[in-house]
XYZ file of C-alpha atoms in Angstrom:
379
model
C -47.410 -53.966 130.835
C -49.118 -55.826 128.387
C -51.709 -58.124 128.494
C -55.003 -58.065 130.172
C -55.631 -57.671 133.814
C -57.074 -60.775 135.815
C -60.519 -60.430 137.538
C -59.562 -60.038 140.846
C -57.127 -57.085 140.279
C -60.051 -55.955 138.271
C -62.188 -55.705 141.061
C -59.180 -54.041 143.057
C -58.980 -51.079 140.282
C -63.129 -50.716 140.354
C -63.208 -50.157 144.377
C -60.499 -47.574 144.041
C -61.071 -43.916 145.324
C -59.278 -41.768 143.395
C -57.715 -38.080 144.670
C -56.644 -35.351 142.604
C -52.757 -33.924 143.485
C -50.587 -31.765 141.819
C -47.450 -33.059 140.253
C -45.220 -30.293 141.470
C -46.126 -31.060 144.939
C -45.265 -34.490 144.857
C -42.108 -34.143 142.739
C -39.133 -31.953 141.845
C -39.626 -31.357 137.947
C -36.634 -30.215 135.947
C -35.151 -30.520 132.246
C -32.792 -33.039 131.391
C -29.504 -31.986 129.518
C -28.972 -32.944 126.620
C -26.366 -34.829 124.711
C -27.210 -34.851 120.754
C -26.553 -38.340 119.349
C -24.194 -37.061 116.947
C -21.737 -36.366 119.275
C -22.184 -39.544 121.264
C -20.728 -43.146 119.820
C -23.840 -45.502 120.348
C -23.123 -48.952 122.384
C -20.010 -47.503 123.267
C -20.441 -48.224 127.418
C -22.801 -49.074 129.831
C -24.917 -46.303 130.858
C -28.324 -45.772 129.170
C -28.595 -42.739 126.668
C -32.566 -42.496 126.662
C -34.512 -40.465 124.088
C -38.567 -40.002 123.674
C -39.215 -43.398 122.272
C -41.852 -45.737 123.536
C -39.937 -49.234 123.051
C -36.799 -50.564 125.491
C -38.191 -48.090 128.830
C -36.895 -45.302 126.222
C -33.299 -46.716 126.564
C -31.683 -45.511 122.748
C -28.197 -47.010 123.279
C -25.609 -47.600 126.254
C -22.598 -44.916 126.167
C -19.818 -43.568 127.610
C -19.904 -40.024 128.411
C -18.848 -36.690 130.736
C -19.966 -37.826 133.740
C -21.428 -34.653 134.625
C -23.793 -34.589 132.136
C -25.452 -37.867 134.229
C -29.004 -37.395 135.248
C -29.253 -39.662 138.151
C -32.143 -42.119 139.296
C -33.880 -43.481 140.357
C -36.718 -40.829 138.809
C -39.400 -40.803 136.244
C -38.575 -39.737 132.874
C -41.330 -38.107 130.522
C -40.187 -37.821 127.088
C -41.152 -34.194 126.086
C -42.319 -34.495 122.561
C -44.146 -37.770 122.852
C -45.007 -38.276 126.460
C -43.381 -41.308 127.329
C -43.598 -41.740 130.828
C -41.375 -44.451 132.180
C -39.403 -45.335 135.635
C -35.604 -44.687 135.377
C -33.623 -47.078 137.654
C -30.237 -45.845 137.212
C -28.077 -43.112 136.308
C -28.862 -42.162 132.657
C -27.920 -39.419 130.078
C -30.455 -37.798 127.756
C -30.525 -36.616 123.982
C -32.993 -33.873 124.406
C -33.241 -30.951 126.986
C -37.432 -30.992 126.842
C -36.987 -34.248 128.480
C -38.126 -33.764 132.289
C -37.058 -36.221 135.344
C -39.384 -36.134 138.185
C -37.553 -36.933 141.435
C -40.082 -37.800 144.434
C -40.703 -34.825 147.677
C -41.913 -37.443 149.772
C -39.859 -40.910 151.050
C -43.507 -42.831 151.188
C -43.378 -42.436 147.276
C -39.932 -43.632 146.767
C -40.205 -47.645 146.448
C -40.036 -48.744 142.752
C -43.157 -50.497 142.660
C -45.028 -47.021 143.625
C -43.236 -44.698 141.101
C -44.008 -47.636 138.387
C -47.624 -47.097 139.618
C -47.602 -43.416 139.380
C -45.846 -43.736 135.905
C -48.964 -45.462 134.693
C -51.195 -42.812 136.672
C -49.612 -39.529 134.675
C -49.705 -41.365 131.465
C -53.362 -41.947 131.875
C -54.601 -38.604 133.398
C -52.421 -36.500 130.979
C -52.035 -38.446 127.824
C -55.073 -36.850 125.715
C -53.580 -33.066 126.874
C -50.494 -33.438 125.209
C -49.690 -34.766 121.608
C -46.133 -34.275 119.456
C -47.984 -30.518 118.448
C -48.864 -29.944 122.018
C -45.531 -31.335 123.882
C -45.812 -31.269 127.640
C -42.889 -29.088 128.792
C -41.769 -27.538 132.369
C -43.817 -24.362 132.139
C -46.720 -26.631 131.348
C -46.487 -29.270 134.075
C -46.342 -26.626 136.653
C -50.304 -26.795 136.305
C -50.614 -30.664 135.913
C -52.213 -33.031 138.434
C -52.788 -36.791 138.468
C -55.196 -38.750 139.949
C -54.224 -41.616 142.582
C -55.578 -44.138 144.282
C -56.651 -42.529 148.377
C -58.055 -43.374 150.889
C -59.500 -41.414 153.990
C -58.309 -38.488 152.418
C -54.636 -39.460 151.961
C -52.592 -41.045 149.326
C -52.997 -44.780 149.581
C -49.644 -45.956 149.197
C -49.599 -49.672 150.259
C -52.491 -50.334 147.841
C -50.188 -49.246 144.684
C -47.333 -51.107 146.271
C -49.380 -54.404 146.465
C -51.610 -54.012 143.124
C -47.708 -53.295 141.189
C -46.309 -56.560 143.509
C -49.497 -58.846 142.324
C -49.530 -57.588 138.494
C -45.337 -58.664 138.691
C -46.729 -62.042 140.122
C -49.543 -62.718 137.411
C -47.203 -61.786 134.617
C -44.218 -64.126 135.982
C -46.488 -66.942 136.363
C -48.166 -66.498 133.160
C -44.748 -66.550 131.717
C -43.322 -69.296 133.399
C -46.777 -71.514 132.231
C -45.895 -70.512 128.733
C -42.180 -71.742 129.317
C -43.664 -74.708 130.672
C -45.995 -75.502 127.924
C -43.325 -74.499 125.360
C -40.669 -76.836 127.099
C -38.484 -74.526 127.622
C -38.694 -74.328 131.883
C -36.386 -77.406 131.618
C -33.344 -75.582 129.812
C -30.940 -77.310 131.907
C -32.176 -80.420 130.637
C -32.098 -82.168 127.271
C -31.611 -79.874 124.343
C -31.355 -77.099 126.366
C -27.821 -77.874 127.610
C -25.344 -76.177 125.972
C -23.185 -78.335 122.976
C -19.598 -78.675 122.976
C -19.057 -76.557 119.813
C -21.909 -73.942 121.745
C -19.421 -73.896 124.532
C -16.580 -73.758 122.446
C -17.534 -70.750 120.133
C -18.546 -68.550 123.173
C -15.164 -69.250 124.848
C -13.734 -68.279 121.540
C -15.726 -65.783 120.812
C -13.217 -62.679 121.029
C -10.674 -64.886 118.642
C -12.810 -65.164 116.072
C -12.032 -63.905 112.267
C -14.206 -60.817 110.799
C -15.400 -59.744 107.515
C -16.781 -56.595 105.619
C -19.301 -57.614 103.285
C -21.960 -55.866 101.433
C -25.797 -56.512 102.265
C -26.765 -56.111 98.339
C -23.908 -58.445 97.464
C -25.623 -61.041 99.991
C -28.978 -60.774 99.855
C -29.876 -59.097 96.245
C -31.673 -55.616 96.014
C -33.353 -54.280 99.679
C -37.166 -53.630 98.607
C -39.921 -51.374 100.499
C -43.742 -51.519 101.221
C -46.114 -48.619 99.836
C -47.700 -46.045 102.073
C -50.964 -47.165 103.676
C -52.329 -43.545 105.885
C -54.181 -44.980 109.307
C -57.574 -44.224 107.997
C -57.338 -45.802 104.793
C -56.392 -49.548 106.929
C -58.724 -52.409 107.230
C -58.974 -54.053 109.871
C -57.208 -57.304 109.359
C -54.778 -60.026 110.821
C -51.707 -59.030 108.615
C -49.262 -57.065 110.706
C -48.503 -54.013 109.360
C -44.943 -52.136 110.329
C -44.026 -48.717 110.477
C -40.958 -46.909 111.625
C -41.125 -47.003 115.540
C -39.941 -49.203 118.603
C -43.206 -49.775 120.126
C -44.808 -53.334 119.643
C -41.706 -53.551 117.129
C -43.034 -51.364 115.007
C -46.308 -53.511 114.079
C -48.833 -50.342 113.948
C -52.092 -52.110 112.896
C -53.382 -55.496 111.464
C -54.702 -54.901 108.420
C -56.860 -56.831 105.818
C -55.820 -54.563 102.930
C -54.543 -56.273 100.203
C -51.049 -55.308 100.032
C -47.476 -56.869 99.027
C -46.597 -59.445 101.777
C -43.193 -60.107 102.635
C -42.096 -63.244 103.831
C -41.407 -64.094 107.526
C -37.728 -64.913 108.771
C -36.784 -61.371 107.051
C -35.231 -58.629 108.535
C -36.945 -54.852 107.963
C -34.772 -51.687 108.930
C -36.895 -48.488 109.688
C -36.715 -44.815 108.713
C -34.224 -44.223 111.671
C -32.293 -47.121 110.849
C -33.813 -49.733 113.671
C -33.562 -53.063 112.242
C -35.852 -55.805 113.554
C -36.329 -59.684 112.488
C -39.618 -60.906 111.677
C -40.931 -64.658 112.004
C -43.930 -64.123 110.423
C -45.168 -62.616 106.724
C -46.055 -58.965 107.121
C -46.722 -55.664 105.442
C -44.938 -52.490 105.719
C -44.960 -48.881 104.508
C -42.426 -46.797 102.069
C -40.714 -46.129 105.001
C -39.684 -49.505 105.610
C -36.444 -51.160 103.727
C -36.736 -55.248 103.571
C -33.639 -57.198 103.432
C -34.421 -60.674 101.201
C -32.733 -63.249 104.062
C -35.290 -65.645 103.621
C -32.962 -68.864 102.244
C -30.828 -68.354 105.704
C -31.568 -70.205 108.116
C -33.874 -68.794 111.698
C -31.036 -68.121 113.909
C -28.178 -66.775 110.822
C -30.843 -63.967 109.989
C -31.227 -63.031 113.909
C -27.746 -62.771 113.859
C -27.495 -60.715 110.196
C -30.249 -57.898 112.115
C -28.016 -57.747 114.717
C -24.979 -57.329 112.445
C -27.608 -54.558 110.636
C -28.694 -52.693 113.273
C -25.051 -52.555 114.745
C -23.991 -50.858 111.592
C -27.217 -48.421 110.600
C -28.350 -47.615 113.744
C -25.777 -45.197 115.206
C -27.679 -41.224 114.988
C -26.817 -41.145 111.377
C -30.525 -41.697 110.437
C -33.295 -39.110 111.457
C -35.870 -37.218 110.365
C -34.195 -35.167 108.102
C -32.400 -38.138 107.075
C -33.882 -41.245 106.739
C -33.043 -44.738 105.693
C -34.011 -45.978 102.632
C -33.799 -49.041 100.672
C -30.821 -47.998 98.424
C -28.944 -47.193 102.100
C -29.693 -50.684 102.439
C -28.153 -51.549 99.610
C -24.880 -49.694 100.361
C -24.179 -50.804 103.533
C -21.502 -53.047 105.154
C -21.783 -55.497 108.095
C -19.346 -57.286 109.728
C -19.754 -61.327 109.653
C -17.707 -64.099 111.152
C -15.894 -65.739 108.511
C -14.773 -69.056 106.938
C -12.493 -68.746 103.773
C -13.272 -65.573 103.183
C -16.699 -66.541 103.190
C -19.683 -65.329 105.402
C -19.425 -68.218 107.854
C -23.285 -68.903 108.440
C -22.938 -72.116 110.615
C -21.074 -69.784 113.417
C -23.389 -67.583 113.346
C -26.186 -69.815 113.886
C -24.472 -71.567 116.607
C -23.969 -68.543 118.611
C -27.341 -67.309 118.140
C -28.529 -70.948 119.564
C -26.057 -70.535 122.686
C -27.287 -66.982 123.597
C -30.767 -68.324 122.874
C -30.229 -71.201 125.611
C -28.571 -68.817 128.142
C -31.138 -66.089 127.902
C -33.785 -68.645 128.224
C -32.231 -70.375 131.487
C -31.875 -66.432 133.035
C -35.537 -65.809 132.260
C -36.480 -69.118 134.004
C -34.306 -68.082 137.043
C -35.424 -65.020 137.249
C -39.067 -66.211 136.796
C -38.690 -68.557 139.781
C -36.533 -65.897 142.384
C -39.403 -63.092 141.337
C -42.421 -65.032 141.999
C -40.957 -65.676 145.489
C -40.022 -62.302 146.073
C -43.672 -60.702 144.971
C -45.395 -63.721 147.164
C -44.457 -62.145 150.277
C -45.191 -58.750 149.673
C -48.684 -59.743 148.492
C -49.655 -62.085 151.961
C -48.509 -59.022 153.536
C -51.003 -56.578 152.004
């Protein structure tokens, strides 16, 4: 979770006693199976398809697959060749057998909030042990242990419970103060109601009339950053992206002096990911810049999603990535208007998903902080 811990959970996490137990005796360890992406079709269902990556609690896509190839959860899920640990809620299907799922021996550790808190705890007692060269596999966890939080000699579950329920409850409120000093708490109110034409496109939006059309033809020749290696960077404010999910790809801020693209841009990655930016940046040769600058904010969030949707399905890997002449060969489908990319649609949709995303977020804000408030007086 990002963001810094407040002082009192501080002072929780420096009282702790810590205990040493092995991972096998706590949990059933075995691979995933595996489902390669090229025989899947990407956003073709509901059901995660997770893979090793670090962004989206390693959720790839949602598919639609043999159902007994499902690995169920709730579990943890350790990617094998990058050690992502995360907590898997639901059923889920996998793209690589040295994937493991971790499924708990004991009922006292199956609430959510304590396998969240383990998560953290094997990340952070294993994570200098195993590296992309050294994955962490089966046959190697069978040795691994983890330290948690005990006390008088046992495994202190209600104080993971309660520190996960009051980090939930300092997060929620120091996202609801942000939608309150943004404005955006009120939603319902004001310009946060949806418009007629809002309501109208959304209620339409199944009716509406597609076209192919070709990024280059759009948007002029794709262009790409130079390669900057990790110990050449200076530490900087620039954001610098990479191919990568986590922290959107931004892997450093640098104060190199390097070509800066322009914010309200959209930047597709080695494996095809494409992302929107709002702010000027620099990236690496393995980053492909599409020039949407003249569009307006919400018509380029809705061109990356149009991108992604189109380069993003397992045809891009390492052994074949995306480059900026991919870029310029590819075709997205747009809402149209004489024949025309019809840019004030798009932008109006974008709004309308923008308002009802907002007004969930405050809801769910409001419902959590309740929920975690009782837990919490009860610890």
């Amino acid at each position: 979770m990002p963001g810094k811990i407040d002082a009192p959970l501080n002072k929780k996490l420096q009282n702790v006693e810590w205990g040493e137990y092995k991972i096998t005796e706590l949990f059933e360890v075995r691979n995933t199976r595996c489902i390669l992406a090229r025989d899947v079709v990407l956003d073709s269902g509901n059901t995660p398809y997770l893979g090793a990556g670090a962004g989206n609690n390693a959720t790839i896509s949602y598919i639609s697959y043999d159902e007994n190839l499902l690995e169920e959860g709730p579990c943890i899920f350790i990617g094998g060749k990058t050690f992502v640990v995360t907590y898997q809620e639901h059923n889920f299907y996998s793209n690589d057998s040295h994937n493991l799922v971790l499924y708990v021996k004991n009922n006292k550790l199956k609430s959510k909030r304590i396998q969240l808190y383990i998560c953290s705890c094997i990340y952070k007692s294993l994570k200098n042990k195993y590296s992309w060269s050294n994955s962490i596999s089966y046959s190697k966890i069978q040795n691994d242990s983890v330290l948690l939080p005990t006390k008088n000699g046992e495994i202190d579950f209600d104080f993971m419970e309660s520190f996960i329920a009051e980090l939930e409850t300092q997060r929620i409120s120091a996202l609801k103060a942000y939608l309150y000093i943004t404005g955006l708490s009120n939603i319902d109110g004001g310009g946060g109601r949806l418009t007629e034409e809002e309501k109208h496109l959304l209620a339409n939006f199944n009716n509406l009339k597609w076209g192919r059309f070709n990024l280059y033809k759009l948007f002029g020749k794709s262009t790409r950053g130079r390669r900057l290696k990790s110990a050449d960077r200076i530490p900087g404010n620039l954001p610098f992206v990479t191919a990568g999910e986590a922290e959107t790809g931004v892997s450093a801020y640098i104060g190199n002096s390097v070509e800066v693209f322009s914010k309200n841009t959209v930047t597709i990655d080695m494996f095809g990911s494409a992302k929107y930016r709002n702010y000027d940046y620099g990236c690496d040769d393995h980053i492909a810049v599409v020039h949407t600058e003249n569009l307006s904010r919400y018509a380029a969030i809705f061109i990356t999603s149009a991108v992604h949707k189109s380069s993003h399905n397992g045809q891009f890997n390492y052994g074949n990535n995306f480059y900026p002449k991919d870029a310029d060969s590819l075709d997205i489908m747009l809402p149209v208007i004489h024949g025309q990319p019809d840019f004030n649609t798009m932008e109006t949709i974008i709004s309308a998903i923008h308002k009802l995303v907002i007004k969930d977020v405050v809801n769910y804000t409001d419902k959590k902080i309740n929920a975690t408030k009782n837990v919490v007086k009860n610890q």
